């Protein structure tokens, strides 16, 4: 189907004159209008068509259409509503920003625009990126295209649903504890979070500054490589942005140095409870255990060796993350006080500034956001800082060291495991139980604590035809190795080509 | 360094630490936190938040089971020093752009309710 084509396929078709960017964009816009999935908060049809027309002009005057020099030219994409887009509503799925027209554009988004891509609109997400199911959005939950009674994952649920359902060719997203990779697993997509610092966070509304990283949700590793090449790079506006040359990710996909033959893939005991516990498979769904074992076999068929390793502090990633992330969130969300932008409570005669702050913030923030602010405030408060926040930072060092040891002492090139403990769960199933919700991140958030690059790729389906994701982790700055391994897996399998049944508005 | 075996049990997904008694968060704790965080929490919500926060604090108390003596804290994954730039003015006046989206402004100032001492 046209709307399930990859960026690479569209790039070829546009240059062959099969269709124009304008026609392709209109096709996606019509689908967005009639979709019941609630994947978008703000479609931007006028802007999209203007950008598409500009792209078509460039495509017509291209002197060498066989050489795809600008692969993103004319490609319709969606952007997570956490990225500031100048002149366009940027809500972070929160009542706090229901009226916020961003005065500037995030660097990562600007780079994609400069590459000639088309913006279809801003996608739905968990409020301020806090969630694993896209159920905390003030605009309502997003539905999983594979089964609309189930969640698409979160916090980048809208971006994931959009790409999986053919409402965009690809989408930008962000990942603080798994918010790209978990929705990728739940929606049958490729989702990559690069190394911390690769992509500028300027204009990306901050949740947890030492954990947040932008990334993409695509149909293939090849598409992700094209997008990453455009998005990565040093930005003087972001003091945490790396001053490192951006590799040619698309060229590196097939580089001999990244061939899986002879590579060692570490299999952490903690990610394979069905192989390393006294009793039979538990901790992860049986269908996931089977699919991941088969995926590992596939990697071995491609020439990789495997090695069982130990990440002794990996399970401590959950408590550690749920100290650091809320603490940083409490600090970052202090700026939302109704003074300069966003929601402000209705003015009342006897109201003082403090009351204005409290009313504004309680009206603007949803329950999960308030819960995390309270948690963060608690762990940072006098008397508790050492026991919680400082302790968590030390634990973070141990967790990062575990990964470092796996890649150096144990000479692993990559690590592998399941992305999630379950497939997509039902809407409403975990909303009353934050602890159960937090455990969706059990395999993903240690990666954010260590700042490493990681990817989730489709590797199977469960008994209800719900997607299963394989999680691959590389050493710091080794996205090329990661993307190449994913690409080789996708050349030998076809899980990433499966698409969900069509959902129509009733 | 003592390493703790985080075996995953069927009943609860996260490991249970016997070393730290669960901390109880009560309504007055929530009220205090709400003041610090500039949030308005109603009495009914206080009870609900107290229950949820107690469970969260139980979860994070599990960190105490791992020995972190002499481990330097990691604040930041890339652990690089803050980059510096020349001390030159590079920002231009953006007041018009930024104040256009403010709730209340007058004479180039942001307006707020009065501050009571």
PDB file of C-alpha atoms in Angstrom, chain A residues 100-101 103 196 210 239-240 270 273 277 282-283 312-313 315-316 318-320 322-323 338-342 344 347 349-354 356-359 361-362 365 367 370-371 373-375 377-379 387-388 390-398 400 432-435 438-439 442 449-451 476, chain B residues 1 3-10 13-15 20 23 25 29-41 45 48-49 52-53 55-57 59-79 82-83 91 97-98 101-104 110-116:
ATOM      1  CA  UNK A 100       1.007  27.575  23.346  1.00  0.00           C
ATOM      2  CA  UNK A 101       2.049  28.694  19.870  1.00  0.00           C
ATOM      3  CA  UNK A 103       7.878  31.087  19.038  1.00  0.00           C
ATOM      4  CA  UNK A 196      22.741  10.916  24.480  1.00  0.00           C
ATOM      5  CA  UNK A 210      19.998  13.969  31.534  1.00  0.00           C
ATOM      6  CA  UNK A 239      25.276  22.573  25.815  1.00  0.00           C
ATOM      7  CA  UNK A 240      24.803  18.809  26.099  1.00  0.00           C
ATOM      8  CA  UNK A 270      18.431 -10.363  33.392  1.00  0.00           C
ATOM      9  CA  UNK A 273      14.248 -14.774  32.699  1.00  0.00           C
ATOM     10  CA  UNK A 277      15.266 -18.731  36.632  1.00  0.00           C
ATOM     11  CA  UNK A 282       7.791 -15.873  33.824  1.00  0.00           C
ATOM     12  CA  UNK A 283       8.622 -12.231  33.888  1.00  0.00           C
ATOM     13  CA  UNK A 312      23.931  -7.342  37.922  1.00  0.00           C
ATOM     14  CA  UNK A 313      22.404  -3.933  38.576  1.00  0.00           C
ATOM     15  CA  UNK A 315      16.857  -4.532  37.536  1.00  0.00           C
ATOM     16  CA  UNK A 316      17.728  -1.599  39.775  1.00  0.00           C
ATOM     17  CA  UNK A 318      13.494   0.916  37.657  1.00  0.00           C
ATOM     18  CA  UNK A 319      13.921   2.397  41.165  1.00  0.00           C
ATOM     19  CA  UNK A 320      16.914   4.430  39.996  1.00  0.00           C
ATOM     20  CA  UNK A 322      11.931   6.628  39.117  1.00  0.00           C
ATOM     21  CA  UNK A 323      14.053   8.781  41.399  1.00  0.00           C
ATOM     22  CA  UNK A 338       1.295  30.858  34.047  1.00  0.00           C
ATOM     23  CA  UNK A 339       3.419  34.002  33.898  1.00  0.00           C
ATOM     24  CA  UNK A 340       4.961  34.081  30.447  1.00  0.00           C
ATOM     25  CA  UNK A 341       3.234  31.425  28.310  1.00  0.00           C
ATOM     26  CA  UNK A 342       0.753  28.611  28.393  1.00  0.00           C
ATOM     27  CA  UNK A 344      -2.939  30.824  33.402  1.00  0.00           C
ATOM     28  CA  UNK A 347      -7.752  36.112  37.362  1.00  0.00           C
ATOM     29  CA  UNK A 349      -9.919  39.792  42.725  1.00  0.00           C
ATOM     30  CA  UNK A 350      -8.226  38.559  45.907  1.00  0.00           C
ATOM     31  CA  UNK A 351      -5.768  36.189  44.296  1.00  0.00           C
ATOM     32  CA  UNK A 352      -2.084  36.590  45.095  1.00  0.00           C
ATOM     33  CA  UNK A 353       0.849  35.322  43.048  1.00  0.00           C
ATOM     34  CA  UNK A 354       1.260  32.125  45.034  1.00  0.00           C
ATOM     35  CA  UNK A 356      -2.110  31.987  40.885  1.00  0.00           C
ATOM     36  CA  UNK A 357       0.833  29.567  40.618  1.00  0.00           C
ATOM     37  CA  UNK A 358      -0.963  26.794  42.495  1.00  0.00           C
ATOM     38  CA  UNK A 359      -4.251  27.107  40.619  1.00  0.00           C
ATOM     39  CA  UNK A 361      -0.380  24.372  37.790  1.00  0.00           C
ATOM     40  CA  UNK A 362      -3.125  22.169  39.218  1.00  0.00           C
ATOM     41  CA  UNK A 365      -1.104  19.378  34.824  1.00  0.00           C
ATOM     42  CA  UNK A 367      -2.638  13.406  37.507  1.00  0.00           C
ATOM     43  CA  UNK A 370       1.410  15.903  39.312  1.00  0.00           C
ATOM     44  CA  UNK A 371       2.337  12.527  40.786  1.00  0.00           C
ATOM     45  CA  UNK A 373       6.296  16.276  40.382  1.00  0.00           C
ATOM     46  CA  UNK A 374       5.370  15.255  43.945  1.00  0.00           C
ATOM     47  CA  UNK A 375       7.734  12.260  43.776  1.00  0.00           C
ATOM     48  CA  UNK A 377       9.954  17.081  45.036  1.00  0.00           C
ATOM     49  CA  UNK A 378      10.073  14.427  47.750  1.00  0.00           C
ATOM     50  CA  UNK A 379      13.361  12.848  46.658  1.00  0.00           C
ATOM     51  CA  UNK A 387      19.031   8.754  50.620  1.00  0.00           C
ATOM     52  CA  UNK A 388      17.240   9.024  47.303  1.00  0.00           C
ATOM     53  CA  UNK A 390      22.350  11.017  45.513  1.00  0.00           C
ATOM     54  CA  UNK A 391      21.913   7.280  46.008  1.00  0.00           C
ATOM     55  CA  UNK A 392      20.229   7.019  42.604  1.00  0.00           C
ATOM     56  CA  UNK A 393      23.093   8.876  40.937  1.00  0.00           C
ATOM     57  CA  UNK A 394      25.564   6.393  42.421  1.00  0.00           C
ATOM     58  CA  UNK A 395      23.404   3.507  41.270  1.00  0.00           C
ATOM     59  CA  UNK A 396      23.343   5.137  37.840  1.00  0.00           C
ATOM     60  CA  UNK A 397      27.144   4.894  37.779  1.00  0.00           C
ATOM     61  CA  UNK A 398      26.965   1.184  38.646  1.00  0.00           C
ATOM     62  CA  UNK A 400      26.451   2.411  33.325  1.00  0.00           C
ATOM     63  CA  UNK A 432      -4.888   2.790  38.111  1.00  0.00           C
ATOM     64  CA  UNK A 433      -1.580   1.135  38.928  1.00  0.00           C
ATOM     65  CA  UNK A 434       1.427   3.389  38.306  1.00  0.00           C
ATOM     66  CA  UNK A 435       3.880   0.750  39.554  1.00  0.00           C
ATOM     67  CA  UNK A 438       6.422   1.766  35.321  1.00  0.00           C
ATOM     68  CA  UNK A 439       7.476  -1.841  34.784  1.00  0.00           C
ATOM     69  CA  UNK A 442      12.157  -2.741  32.705  1.00  0.00           C
ATOM     70  CA  UNK A 449      20.592   5.934  32.455  1.00  0.00           C
ATOM     71  CA  UNK A 450      23.787   4.924  30.630  1.00  0.00           C
ATOM     72  CA  UNK A 451      23.178   7.238  27.650  1.00  0.00           C
ATOM     73  CA  UNK A 476      28.167   4.861  23.171  1.00  0.00           C
TER      74      UNK A 476
ATOM     75  CA  UNK B   1      30.729  -4.565  47.067  1.00  0.00           C
ATOM     76  CA  UNK B   3      25.868  -7.737  44.804  1.00  0.00           C
ATOM     77  CA  UNK B   4      22.216  -8.468  45.274  1.00  0.00           C
ATOM     78  CA  UNK B   5      20.526 -11.154  43.217  1.00  0.00           C
ATOM     79  CA  UNK B   6      17.593  -9.440  41.561  1.00  0.00           C
ATOM     80  CA  UNK B   7      15.733 -12.594  40.650  1.00  0.00           C
ATOM     81  CA  UNK B   8      12.420 -11.934  39.011  1.00  0.00           C
ATOM     82  CA  UNK B   9       9.577 -13.627  40.877  1.00  0.00           C
ATOM     83  CA  UNK B  10       6.179 -14.400  39.382  1.00  0.00           C
ATOM     84  CA  UNK B  13       7.959  -8.116  39.016  1.00  0.00           C
ATOM     85  CA  UNK B  14      10.393  -6.035  41.024  1.00  0.00           C
ATOM     86  CA  UNK B  15      12.678  -7.391  43.738  1.00  0.00           C
ATOM     87  CA  UNK B  20      14.497  -1.087  54.502  1.00  0.00           C
ATOM     88  CA  UNK B  23       8.158   4.575  54.356  1.00  0.00           C
ATOM     89  CA  UNK B  25       3.644   8.981  53.157  1.00  0.00           C
ATOM     90  CA  UNK B  29       3.555  14.985  53.658  1.00  0.00           C
ATOM     91  CA  UNK B  30       1.572  15.471  50.465  1.00  0.00           C
ATOM     92  CA  UNK B  31       0.367  18.844  51.666  1.00  0.00           C
ATOM     93  CA  UNK B  32       3.970  19.911  52.357  1.00  0.00           C
ATOM     94  CA  UNK B  33       5.159  18.629  48.970  1.00  0.00           C
ATOM     95  CA  UNK B  34       2.289  20.411  47.255  1.00  0.00           C
ATOM     96  CA  UNK B  35       3.366  23.672  48.864  1.00  0.00           C
ATOM     97  CA  UNK B  36       6.955  23.153  47.723  1.00  0.00           C
ATOM     98  CA  UNK B  37       5.821  22.270  44.199  1.00  0.00           C
ATOM     99  CA  UNK B  38       3.197  25.028  43.958  1.00  0.00           C
ATOM    100  CA  UNK B  39       0.358  22.564  43.382  1.00  0.00           C
ATOM    101  CA  UNK B  40      -3.178  22.776  44.762  1.00  0.00           C
ATOM    102  CA  UNK B  41      -4.136  19.302  46.020  1.00  0.00           C
ATOM    103  CA  UNK B  45      -6.693  13.953  46.259  1.00  0.00           C
ATOM    104  CA  UNK B  48      -5.086   9.184  46.863  1.00  0.00           C
ATOM    105  CA  UNK B  49      -1.659  10.698  46.246  1.00  0.00           C
ATOM    106  CA  UNK B  52       0.287   6.075  45.456  1.00  0.00           C
ATOM    107  CA  UNK B  53       3.407   7.836  46.666  1.00  0.00           C
ATOM    108  CA  UNK B  55       3.984   2.548  46.876  1.00  0.00           C
ATOM    109  CA  UNK B  56       6.426   4.531  44.757  1.00  0.00           C
ATOM    110  CA  UNK B  57       8.688   5.210  47.742  1.00  0.00           C
ATOM    111  CA  UNK B  59       9.718   0.786  45.005  1.00  0.00           C
ATOM    112  CA  UNK B  60      12.591   3.230  45.079  1.00  0.00           C
ATOM    113  CA  UNK B  61      13.661   2.205  48.594  1.00  0.00           C
ATOM    114  CA  UNK B  62      14.883  -1.008  46.958  1.00  0.00           C
ATOM    115  CA  UNK B  63      17.938   0.951  45.870  1.00  0.00           C
ATOM    116  CA  UNK B  64      19.186   0.738  49.457  1.00  0.00           C
ATOM    117  CA  UNK B  65      19.898  -2.972  49.040  1.00  0.00           C
ATOM    118  CA  UNK B  66      22.803  -2.189  46.717  1.00  0.00           C
ATOM    119  CA  UNK B  67      26.064  -1.058  48.250  1.00  0.00           C
ATOM    120  CA  UNK B  68      27.241   2.178  46.653  1.00  0.00           C
ATOM    121  CA  UNK B  69      30.047   3.067  49.090  1.00  0.00           C
ATOM    122  CA  UNK B  70      32.820   5.025  47.370  1.00  0.00           C
ATOM    123  CA  UNK B  71      30.940   5.071  44.069  1.00  0.00           C
ATOM    124  CA  UNK B  72      31.050   8.538  42.477  1.00  0.00           C
ATOM    125  CA  UNK B  73      27.603   9.763  41.438  1.00  0.00           C
ATOM    126  CA  UNK B  74      26.857   9.920  37.707  1.00  0.00           C
ATOM    127  CA  UNK B  75      24.883  13.066  36.966  1.00  0.00           C
ATOM    128  CA  UNK B  76      25.044  12.876  33.260  1.00  0.00           C
ATOM    129  CA  UNK B  77      25.733  10.109  30.709  1.00  0.00           C
ATOM    130  CA  UNK B  78      28.422  11.807  28.686  1.00  0.00           C
ATOM    131  CA  UNK B  79      30.287  13.028  31.773  1.00  0.00           C
ATOM    132  CA  UNK B  82      30.330  22.092  30.325  1.00  0.00           C
ATOM    133  CA  UNK B  83      31.474  23.636  27.032  1.00  0.00           C
ATOM    134  CA  UNK B  91      21.342  37.082  21.656  1.00  0.00           C
ATOM    135  CA  UNK B  97       8.051  37.539  19.718  1.00  0.00           C
ATOM    136  CA  UNK B  98       8.051  36.117  23.208  1.00  0.00           C
ATOM    137  CA  UNK B 101       2.047  34.675  23.586  1.00  0.00           C
ATOM    138  CA  UNK B 102       2.012  35.908  27.192  1.00  0.00           C
ATOM    139  CA  UNK B 103      -1.293  35.943  29.121  1.00  0.00           C
ATOM    140  CA  UNK B 104      -1.000  39.553  30.364  1.00  0.00           C
ATOM    141  CA  UNK B 110       4.706  40.659  32.236  1.00  0.00           C
ATOM    142  CA  UNK B 111       1.776  41.260  34.563  1.00  0.00           C
ATOM    143  CA  UNK B 112       1.042  39.020  37.545  1.00  0.00           C
ATOM    144  CA  UNK B 113      -1.198  39.162  40.615  1.00  0.00           C
ATOM    145  CA  UNK B 114       0.364  41.047  43.500  1.00  0.00           C
ATOM    146  CA  UNK B 115       2.958  39.344  45.649  1.00  0.00           C
ATOM    147  CA  UNK B 116       1.972  39.348  49.306  1.00  0.00           C
TER     148      UNK B 116
END
